[in-house]
């Protein structure tokens, strides 16, 4: 709460996170500092009454003169009172940068978007496109800084971050369209976007985690001749198997389009299990050709390690090149600093090896 009537909210529109001041009595909503920070995304680190700390972040840390990346103190009752509190050291490194564009896509009269991140000036260009669907699925990619895509750009990769149907920032109708259609609409959206961007690249690969891993496994199974390698983190492989052991069984029911009540979970039945299996990438296991790197957090309760381990076992039995890295002390996001660095290094080494990159 800002005061007795106004709420401060973080919301999403297009490819940005924005701050909204909403009057709970009138319903009036105001987009705070709209346009002040250009393409950057905003978040709130802390707030007491009308005073708050803002985090302003952009995919390219070397911003224009008018767009600064860092932490700002602000008075929500006076927009002009914003002051710089801390600036990222990356802003002072002109030789370390990347460049990005917002891409618009449309399929079956549904509009969605993506962010294309390319190597900056002075970086090598490996002519390799990494298709990178997000997890959730009801989340989104924003223009906020990401260490993974930034690092990949410095190494010479181009990354396509796709906000497919069901993502935030595309409206409620888009969100409501995906449950019951996962493994279909989202997969086709991502692949359609990849095909639009792929011309001019020598290689197209895919990486993603959680639902992004679910989509990655779908993509290499449904389009086995298009994607030349994959790096997958803690993926959903078989929803019908995961539902009984995940800490979010409701996710499996909801996204498969099966009725579910948190107060009275349904008795397992053939129709519900069949619906989950029908939407899972395990269906396409026999079509996978490309080399797969699997990254697993042993303490993952959201998507149990058995999902990825089973996938690797099935792929190896079919002669598909695989490598498995298990992190005993990490969980679903693999976000601890040493694990994040190690996993990203092995993603690079995997692609470099199987694409014969110099």
Short mmCIF file of C-alpha atoms in Angstrom, two decimals:
data_model
loop_
_atom_site.label_atom_id
_atom_site.label_comp_id
_atom_site.label_asym_id
_atom_site.label_seq_id
_atom_site.Cartn_x
_atom_site.Cartn_y
_atom_site.Cartn_z
CA UNK A 1 0.00 0.00 0.00
CA UNK A 2 1.15 3.53 -0.81
CA UNK A 3 -1.56 5.04 1.35
CA UNK A 4 -5.12 4.17 2.39
CA UNK A 5 -6.40 4.23 -1.20
CA UNK A 6 -3.52 3.49 -3.58
CA UNK A 7 -1.69 0.26 -4.32
CA UNK A 8 1.69 -0.12 -6.03
CA UNK A 9 1.70 -3.04 -8.47
CA UNK A 10 4.28 -4.60 -10.77
CA UNK A 11 2.62 -5.50 -14.05
CA UNK A 12 3.63 -6.60 -17.53
CA UNK A 13 2.90 -5.22 -20.94
CA UNK A 14 4.50 -6.20 -24.23
CA UNK A 15 8.04 -7.15 -23.23
CA UNK A 16 8.42 -4.84 -20.21
CA UNK A 17 7.67 -4.98 -16.53
CA UNK A 18 6.14 -1.69 -15.40
CA UNK A 19 4.97 -0.07 -12.16
CA UNK A 20 1.29 0.69 -11.79
CA UNK A 21 -0.27 2.96 -9.18
CA UNK A 22 -3.91 1.91 -8.74
CA UNK A 23 -6.61 3.78 -6.83
CA UNK A 24 -8.72 1.06 -5.18
CA UNK A 25 -11.73 3.39 -4.86
CA UNK A 26 -11.94 4.74 -8.41
CA UNK A 27 -10.10 1.95 -10.20
CA UNK A 28 -7.89 4.55 -11.89
CA UNK A 29 -4.48 3.14 -12.92
CA UNK A 30 -1.38 5.20 -13.62
CA UNK A 31 1.76 3.86 -15.29
CA UNK A 32 4.55 5.39 -13.21
CA UNK A 33 7.62 6.78 -14.99
CA UNK A 34 6.20 5.63 -18.31
CA UNK A 35 8.84 6.29 -20.97
CA UNK A 36 11.39 7.65 -18.47
CA UNK A 37 13.66 4.61 -18.84
CA UNK A 38 13.13 3.74 -22.49
CA UNK A 39 13.06 0.01 -23.16
CA UNK A 40 14.20 -0.97 -19.64
CA UNK A 41 12.03 -2.95 -17.22
CA UNK A 42 11.19 -1.78 -13.69
CA UNK A 43 10.81 -3.67 -10.43
CA UNK A 44 10.40 -2.78 -6.74
CA UNK A 45 13.07 -3.86 -4.28
CA UNK A 46 11.44 -2.34 -1.22
CA UNK A 47 8.68 0.09 -0.32
CA UNK A 48 7.55 1.93 2.82
CA UNK A 49 4.53 4.13 2.26
CA UNK A 50 5.25 6.44 -0.65
CA UNK A 51 9.01 5.83 -0.55
CA UNK A 52 10.46 2.98 -2.60
CA UNK A 53 13.60 1.56 -4.14
CA UNK A 54 13.31 0.81 -7.87
CA UNK A 55 15.45 -1.56 -9.87
CA UNK A 56 15.81 -0.44 -13.49
CA UNK A 57 17.21 -3.18 -15.72
CA UNK A 58 17.83 -3.74 -19.41
CA UNK A 59 19.12 -6.66 -21.49
CA UNK A 60 21.92 -4.45 -22.73
CA UNK A 61 23.77 -3.17 -19.65
CA UNK A 62 25.45 -0.44 -21.69
CA UNK A 63 22.48 1.85 -22.12
CA UNK A 64 21.93 5.15 -23.82
CA UNK A 65 22.67 8.41 -22.08
CA UNK A 66 19.00 8.78 -21.14
CA UNK A 67 18.51 5.21 -19.89
CA UNK A 68 20.45 4.20 -16.81
CA UNK A 69 20.56 0.75 -15.28
CA UNK A 70 20.69 0.48 -11.50
CA UNK A 71 18.78 1.21 -8.30
CA UNK A 72 16.83 4.44 -7.78
CA UNK A 73 15.11 5.92 -4.75
CA UNK A 74 11.77 7.53 -5.46
CA UNK A 75 8.77 9.22 -3.86
CA UNK A 76 5.58 7.75 -5.33
CA UNK A 77 3.69 10.94 -4.57
CA UNK A 78 6.11 12.98 -6.66
CA UNK A 79 7.41 11.36 -9.87
CA UNK A 80 10.09 14.02 -10.35
CA UNK A 81 11.76 13.07 -7.05
CA UNK A 82 13.58 10.03 -8.47
CA UNK A 83 17.30 9.82 -7.67
CA UNK A 84 20.05 7.39 -8.63
CA UNK A 85 21.05 5.23 -5.65
CA UNK A 86 23.42 2.70 -7.29
CA UNK A 87 24.62 2.10 -10.85
CA UNK A 88 25.71 -1.25 -12.29
CA UNK A 89 29.44 -1.39 -13.00
CA UNK A 90 28.57 -2.93 -16.39
CA UNK A 91 27.27 0.49 -17.44
CA UNK A 92 30.86 1.75 -17.43
CA UNK A 93 32.16 -1.03 -19.71
CA UNK A 94 31.57 0.08 -23.30
CA UNK A 95 33.44 -2.92 -24.70
CA UNK A 96 31.03 -5.36 -23.02
CA UNK A 97 27.66 -5.21 -24.65
CA UNK A 98 25.03 -6.90 -26.74
CA UNK A 99 22.17 -5.64 -28.88
CA UNK A 100 18.57 -6.69 -29.05
CA UNK A 101 15.36 -6.09 -30.93
CA UNK A 102 11.73 -6.77 -30.10
CA UNK A 103 10.23 -9.16 -32.65
CA UNK A 104 6.53 -9.48 -33.45
CA UNK A 105 4.95 -12.74 -34.62
CA UNK A 106 1.49 -13.86 -35.63
CA UNK A 107 0.04 -17.31 -36.12
CA UNK A 108 -3.59 -18.19 -36.74
CA UNK A 109 -4.51 -14.53 -36.11
CA UNK A 110 -2.88 -14.60 -32.64
CA UNK A 111 -0.19 -12.02 -32.00
CA UNK A 112 2.76 -12.75 -29.75
CA UNK A 113 6.32 -11.50 -29.45
CA UNK A 114 9.93 -12.31 -28.74
CA UNK A 115 13.26 -10.70 -27.98
CA UNK A 116 16.22 -11.32 -30.27
CA UNK A 117 19.59 -10.83 -28.54
CA UNK A 118 22.67 -10.63 -30.75
CA UNK A 119 26.42 -10.34 -30.05
CA UNK A 120 27.55 -6.74 -29.66
CA UNK A 121 30.39 -4.82 -31.25
CA UNK A 122 33.70 -6.66 -30.95
CA UNK A 123 32.12 -10.05 -30.21
CA UNK A 124 32.52 -13.04 -32.49
CA UNK A 125 29.42 -14.32 -34.30
CA UNK A 126 28.99 -18.09 -34.28
CA UNK A 127 26.03 -17.88 -36.71
CA UNK A 128 24.11 -20.04 -34.23
CA UNK A 129 20.55 -19.28 -33.13
CA UNK A 130 19.49 -20.50 -29.69
CA UNK A 131 15.72 -20.78 -29.45
CA UNK A 132 14.91 -20.18 -25.78
CA UNK A 133 11.26 -20.65 -24.67
CA UNK A 134 10.48 -19.56 -21.10
CA UNK A 135 9.06 -21.65 -18.30
CA UNK A 136 5.79 -21.24 -16.46
CA UNK A 137 4.09 -21.34 -18.91
CA UNK A 138 2.26 -18.27 -17.60
CA UNK A 139 5.32 -16.07 -17.22
CA UNK A 140 7.20 -14.01 -19.78
CA UNK A 141 10.50 -12.68 -21.00
CA UNK A 142 11.00 -8.99 -20.32
CA UNK A 143 13.75 -6.57 -21.25
CA UNK A 144 15.27 -6.98 -17.77
CA UNK A 145 18.92 -8.01 -17.69
CA UNK A 146 19.66 -11.77 -17.89
CA UNK A 147 23.13 -13.09 -17.15
CA UNK A 148 22.61 -16.23 -19.26
CA UNK A 149 21.63 -14.62 -22.55
CA UNK A 150 24.14 -11.82 -21.95
CA UNK A 151 26.94 -14.37 -21.50
CA UNK A 152 25.81 -16.35 -24.56
CA UNK A 153 25.86 -13.15 -26.63
CA UNK A 154 29.42 -12.42 -25.47
CA UNK A 155 30.34 -15.94 -26.63
CA UNK A 156 28.91 -15.25 -30.09
CA UNK A 157 25.44 -16.81 -29.93
CA UNK A 158 22.16 -15.16 -30.90
CA UNK A 159 19.25 -15.98 -28.58
CA UNK A 160 15.56 -15.84 -29.46
CA UNK A 161 13.40 -15.48 -26.34
CA UNK A 162 9.81 -16.32 -27.30
CA UNK A 163 6.70 -15.10 -25.46
CA UNK A 164 4.27 -17.65 -26.89
CA UNK A 165 0.49 -17.76 -26.45
CA UNK A 166 -0.23 -18.09 -22.72
CA UNK A 167 2.55 -15.71 -21.68
CA UNK A 168 1.95 -12.71 -19.47
CA UNK A 169 1.87 -9.34 -21.20
CA UNK A 170 -0.33 -10.62 -24.04
CA UNK A 171 -3.70 -10.24 -22.30
CA UNK A 172 -6.04 -12.52 -20.37
CA UNK A 173 -7.48 -14.12 -23.50
CA UNK A 174 -4.03 -15.37 -24.44
CA UNK A 175 -3.46 -16.80 -20.94
CA UNK A 176 -6.82 -18.61 -20.96
CA UNK A 177 -6.15 -20.14 -24.36
CA UNK A 178 -3.20 -22.29 -23.33
CA UNK A 179 -4.53 -24.66 -20.60
CA UNK A 180 -5.68 -27.79 -22.37
CA UNK A 181 -3.52 -26.91 -25.37
CA UNK A 182 0.02 -27.23 -24.02
CA UNK A 183 2.28 -29.25 -26.28
CA UNK A 184 0.41 -27.85 -29.27
CA UNK A 185 -0.22 -24.09 -29.40
CA UNK A 186 2.91 -23.16 -27.44
CA UNK A 187 5.13 -25.55 -29.41
CA UNK A 188 3.84 -24.31 -32.76
CA UNK A 189 4.21 -20.67 -31.70
CA UNK A 190 7.85 -21.16 -30.71
CA UNK A 191 8.69 -23.11 -33.86
CA UNK A 192 6.94 -20.55 -36.08
CA UNK A 193 8.99 -17.78 -34.47
CA UNK A 194 12.19 -19.79 -34.92
CA UNK A 195 11.47 -20.30 -38.62
CA UNK A 196 10.97 -16.57 -39.10
CA UNK A 197 14.36 -15.75 -37.56
CA UNK A 198 16.41 -18.78 -38.69
CA UNK A 199 17.35 -17.65 -42.25
CA UNK A 200 20.96 -16.50 -42.23
CA UNK A 201 22.03 -18.77 -39.38
CA UNK A 202 24.11 -21.89 -39.92
CA UNK A 203 22.75 -23.73 -36.89
CA UNK A 204 19.54 -23.65 -34.84
CA UNK A 205 19.55 -25.17 -31.35
CA UNK A 206 17.13 -25.05 -28.42
CA UNK A 207 17.44 -24.65 -24.67
CA UNK A 208 14.98 -24.18 -21.84
CA UNK A 209 14.01 -25.20 -18.34
CA UNK A 210 10.83 -26.40 -16.61
CA UNK A 211 8.01 -25.66 -19.09
CA UNK A 212 10.73 -24.29 -21.36
CA UNK A 213 12.33 -27.73 -21.09
CA UNK A 214 8.94 -29.29 -21.83
CA UNK A 215 8.80 -27.18 -25.00
CA UNK A 216 12.42 -27.93 -25.90
CA UNK A 217 11.74 -31.68 -25.70
CA UNK A 218 8.61 -31.22 -27.79
CA UNK A 219 10.48 -29.20 -30.42
CA UNK A 220 13.27 -31.72 -30.94
CA UNK A 221 10.68 -34.51 -31.10
CA UNK A 222 8.15 -32.82 -33.36
CA UNK A 223 10.73 -31.10 -35.62
CA UNK A 224 13.73 -33.46 -35.44
CA UNK A 225 15.45 -32.19 -38.59
CA UNK A 226 15.30 -28.50 -37.64
CA UNK A 227 17.06 -28.36 -34.27
CA UNK A 228 20.67 -29.59 -34.23
CA UNK A 229 21.28 -29.78 -30.47
CA UNK A 230 19.45 -29.19 -27.19
CA UNK A 231 20.27 -28.19 -23.60
CA UNK A 232 17.38 -28.90 -21.24
CA UNK A 233 17.02 -28.08 -17.52
CA UNK A 234 14.65 -29.93 -15.16
CA UNK A 235 12.05 -30.52 -17.90
CA UNK A 236 8.49 -31.79 -17.69
CA UNK A 237 8.64 -34.93 -19.83
CA UNK A 238 5.55 -36.93 -18.83
CA UNK A 239 2.76 -35.07 -17.02
CA UNK A 240 0.89 -38.29 -16.31
CA UNK A 241 3.90 -39.58 -14.38
CA UNK A 242 4.75 -36.27 -12.71
CA UNK A 243 1.28 -35.54 -11.27
CA UNK A 244 1.65 -37.94 -8.37
CA UNK A 245 5.07 -36.76 -7.19
CA UNK A 246 5.27 -33.02 -7.93
CA UNK A 247 4.67 -30.36 -5.27
CA UNK A 248 2.26 -28.70 -7.76
CA UNK A 249 0.01 -31.53 -9.01
CA UNK A 250 -2.62 -28.90 -9.83
CA UNK A 251 -0.28 -27.62 -12.58
CA UNK A 252 -0.53 -30.97 -14.39
CA UNK A 253 -4.33 -30.99 -14.20
CA UNK A 254 -4.75 -27.34 -15.17
CA UNK A 255 -2.36 -27.28 -18.12
CA UNK A 256 -3.70 -30.60 -19.44
CA UNK A 257 -7.23 -29.18 -19.31
CA UNK A 258 -8.44 -31.64 -16.66
CA UNK A 259 -10.82 -30.47 -13.91
CA UNK A 260 -9.15 -30.08 -10.53
CA UNK A 261 -10.13 -28.85 -7.07
CA UNK A 262 -7.44 -27.99 -4.55
CA UNK A 263 -9.89 -28.94 -1.78
CA UNK A 264 -10.68 -32.35 -3.23
CA UNK A 265 -8.11 -33.68 -5.69
CA UNK A 266 -9.78 -35.93 -8.24
CA UNK A 267 -9.50 -39.68 -8.21
CA UNK A 268 -7.02 -40.69 -10.94
CA UNK A 269 -8.87 -41.88 -14.02
CA UNK A 270 -7.95 -43.13 -17.45
CA UNK A 271 -9.28 -40.07 -19.30
CA UNK A 272 -7.31 -37.60 -17.16
CA UNK A 273 -4.07 -39.57 -17.31
CA UNK A 274 -4.50 -40.04 -21.08
CA UNK A 275 -4.97 -36.28 -21.55
CA UNK A 276 -1.71 -35.57 -19.69
CA UNK A 277 0.21 -38.21 -21.62
CA UNK A 278 -1.17 -36.95 -24.92
CA UNK A 279 0.27 -33.48 -24.26
CA UNK A 280 3.68 -34.66 -23.03
CA UNK A 281 6.93 -34.71 -25.07
CA UNK A 282 7.56 -38.35 -24.12
CA UNK A 283 5.17 -39.17 -26.98
CA UNK A 284 7.79 -38.08 -29.50
CA UNK A 285 10.79 -39.85 -27.97
CA UNK A 286 11.26 -42.12 -31.00
CA UNK A 287 11.64 -39.12 -33.34
CA UNK A 288 14.44 -37.32 -31.47
CA UNK A 289 17.76 -37.19 -33.35
CA UNK A 290 19.79 -34.30 -31.97
CA UNK A 291 22.32 -34.50 -29.10
CA UNK A 292 20.75 -33.62 -25.73
CA UNK A 293 22.42 -32.14 -22.64
CA UNK A 294 20.29 -32.72 -19.53
CA UNK A 295 20.77 -30.53 -16.43
CA UNK A 296 19.11 -31.78 -13.23
CA UNK A 297 18.74 -30.35 -9.73
CA UNK A 298 18.62 -33.32 -7.35
CA UNK A 299 16.53 -31.39 -4.81
CA UNK A 300 13.89 -30.29 -7.31
CA UNK A 301 10.39 -30.83 -5.85
CA UNK A 302 8.57 -29.03 -8.64
CA UNK A 303 9.65 -31.24 -11.52
CA UNK A 304 11.13 -34.35 -9.92
CA UNK A 305 14.54 -35.46 -11.24
CA UNK A 306 12.96 -38.70 -12.42
CA UNK A 307 11.46 -36.77 -15.35
CA UNK A 308 14.80 -35.83 -16.90
CA UNK A 309 16.55 -39.02 -15.84
CA UNK A 310 13.92 -41.15 -17.54
CA UNK A 311 14.18 -39.06 -20.71
CA UNK A 312 17.96 -39.54 -20.86
CA UNK A 313 17.62 -43.29 -20.29
CA UNK A 314 15.08 -43.58 -23.11
CA UNK A 315 17.19 -41.47 -25.49
CA UNK A 316 20.37 -43.45 -24.80
CA UNK A 317 18.53 -46.73 -25.43
CA UNK A 318 17.61 -45.31 -28.85
CA UNK A 319 21.18 -44.29 -29.69
CA UNK A 320 20.73 -40.53 -29.23
CA UNK A 321 23.89 -38.78 -27.92
CA UNK A 322 23.23 -37.55 -24.38
CA UNK A 323 25.08 -36.06 -21.46
CA UNK A 324 23.70 -35.78 -17.93
CA UNK A 325 24.79 -33.34 -15.23
CA UNK A 326 23.18 -33.66 -11.81
CA UNK A 327 23.66 -30.94 -9.19
CA UNK A 328 23.13 -32.61 -5.78
CA UNK A 329 22.56 -29.44 -3.74
CA UNK A 330 20.47 -27.41 -6.18
CA UNK A 331 16.78 -27.52 -7.06
CA UNK A 332 14.39 -26.38 -9.79
CA UNK A 333 15.92 -23.15 -11.16
CA UNK A 334 19.59 -24.18 -10.84
CA UNK A 335 20.16 -20.59 -9.79
CA UNK A 336 22.93 -20.77 -7.19
CA UNK A 337 25.96 -18.89 -8.48
CA UNK A 338 28.36 -21.86 -8.89
CA UNK A 339 25.70 -24.10 -10.44
CA UNK A 340 24.42 -21.39 -12.76
CA UNK A 341 27.96 -20.71 -13.99
CA UNK A 342 28.82 -24.39 -14.35
CA UNK A 343 25.64 -25.30 -16.21
CA UNK A 344 25.97 -22.37 -18.63
CA UNK A 345 29.61 -23.29 -19.33
CA UNK A 346 28.57 -26.84 -20.15
CA UNK A 347 25.77 -25.60 -22.42
CA UNK A 348 28.40 -23.69 -24.41
CA UNK A 349 30.75 -26.68 -24.51
CA UNK A 350 27.90 -28.97 -25.60
CA UNK A 351 26.89 -26.76 -28.50
CA UNK A 352 30.51 -26.12 -29.44
CA UNK A 353 31.24 -29.86 -29.56
CA UNK A 354 28.22 -31.00 -31.53
CA UNK A 355 28.06 -28.06 -33.94
CA UNK A 356 31.84 -28.05 -34.56
CA UNK A 357 32.06 -24.40 -33.54
CA UNK A 358 35.50 -22.79 -33.49
#
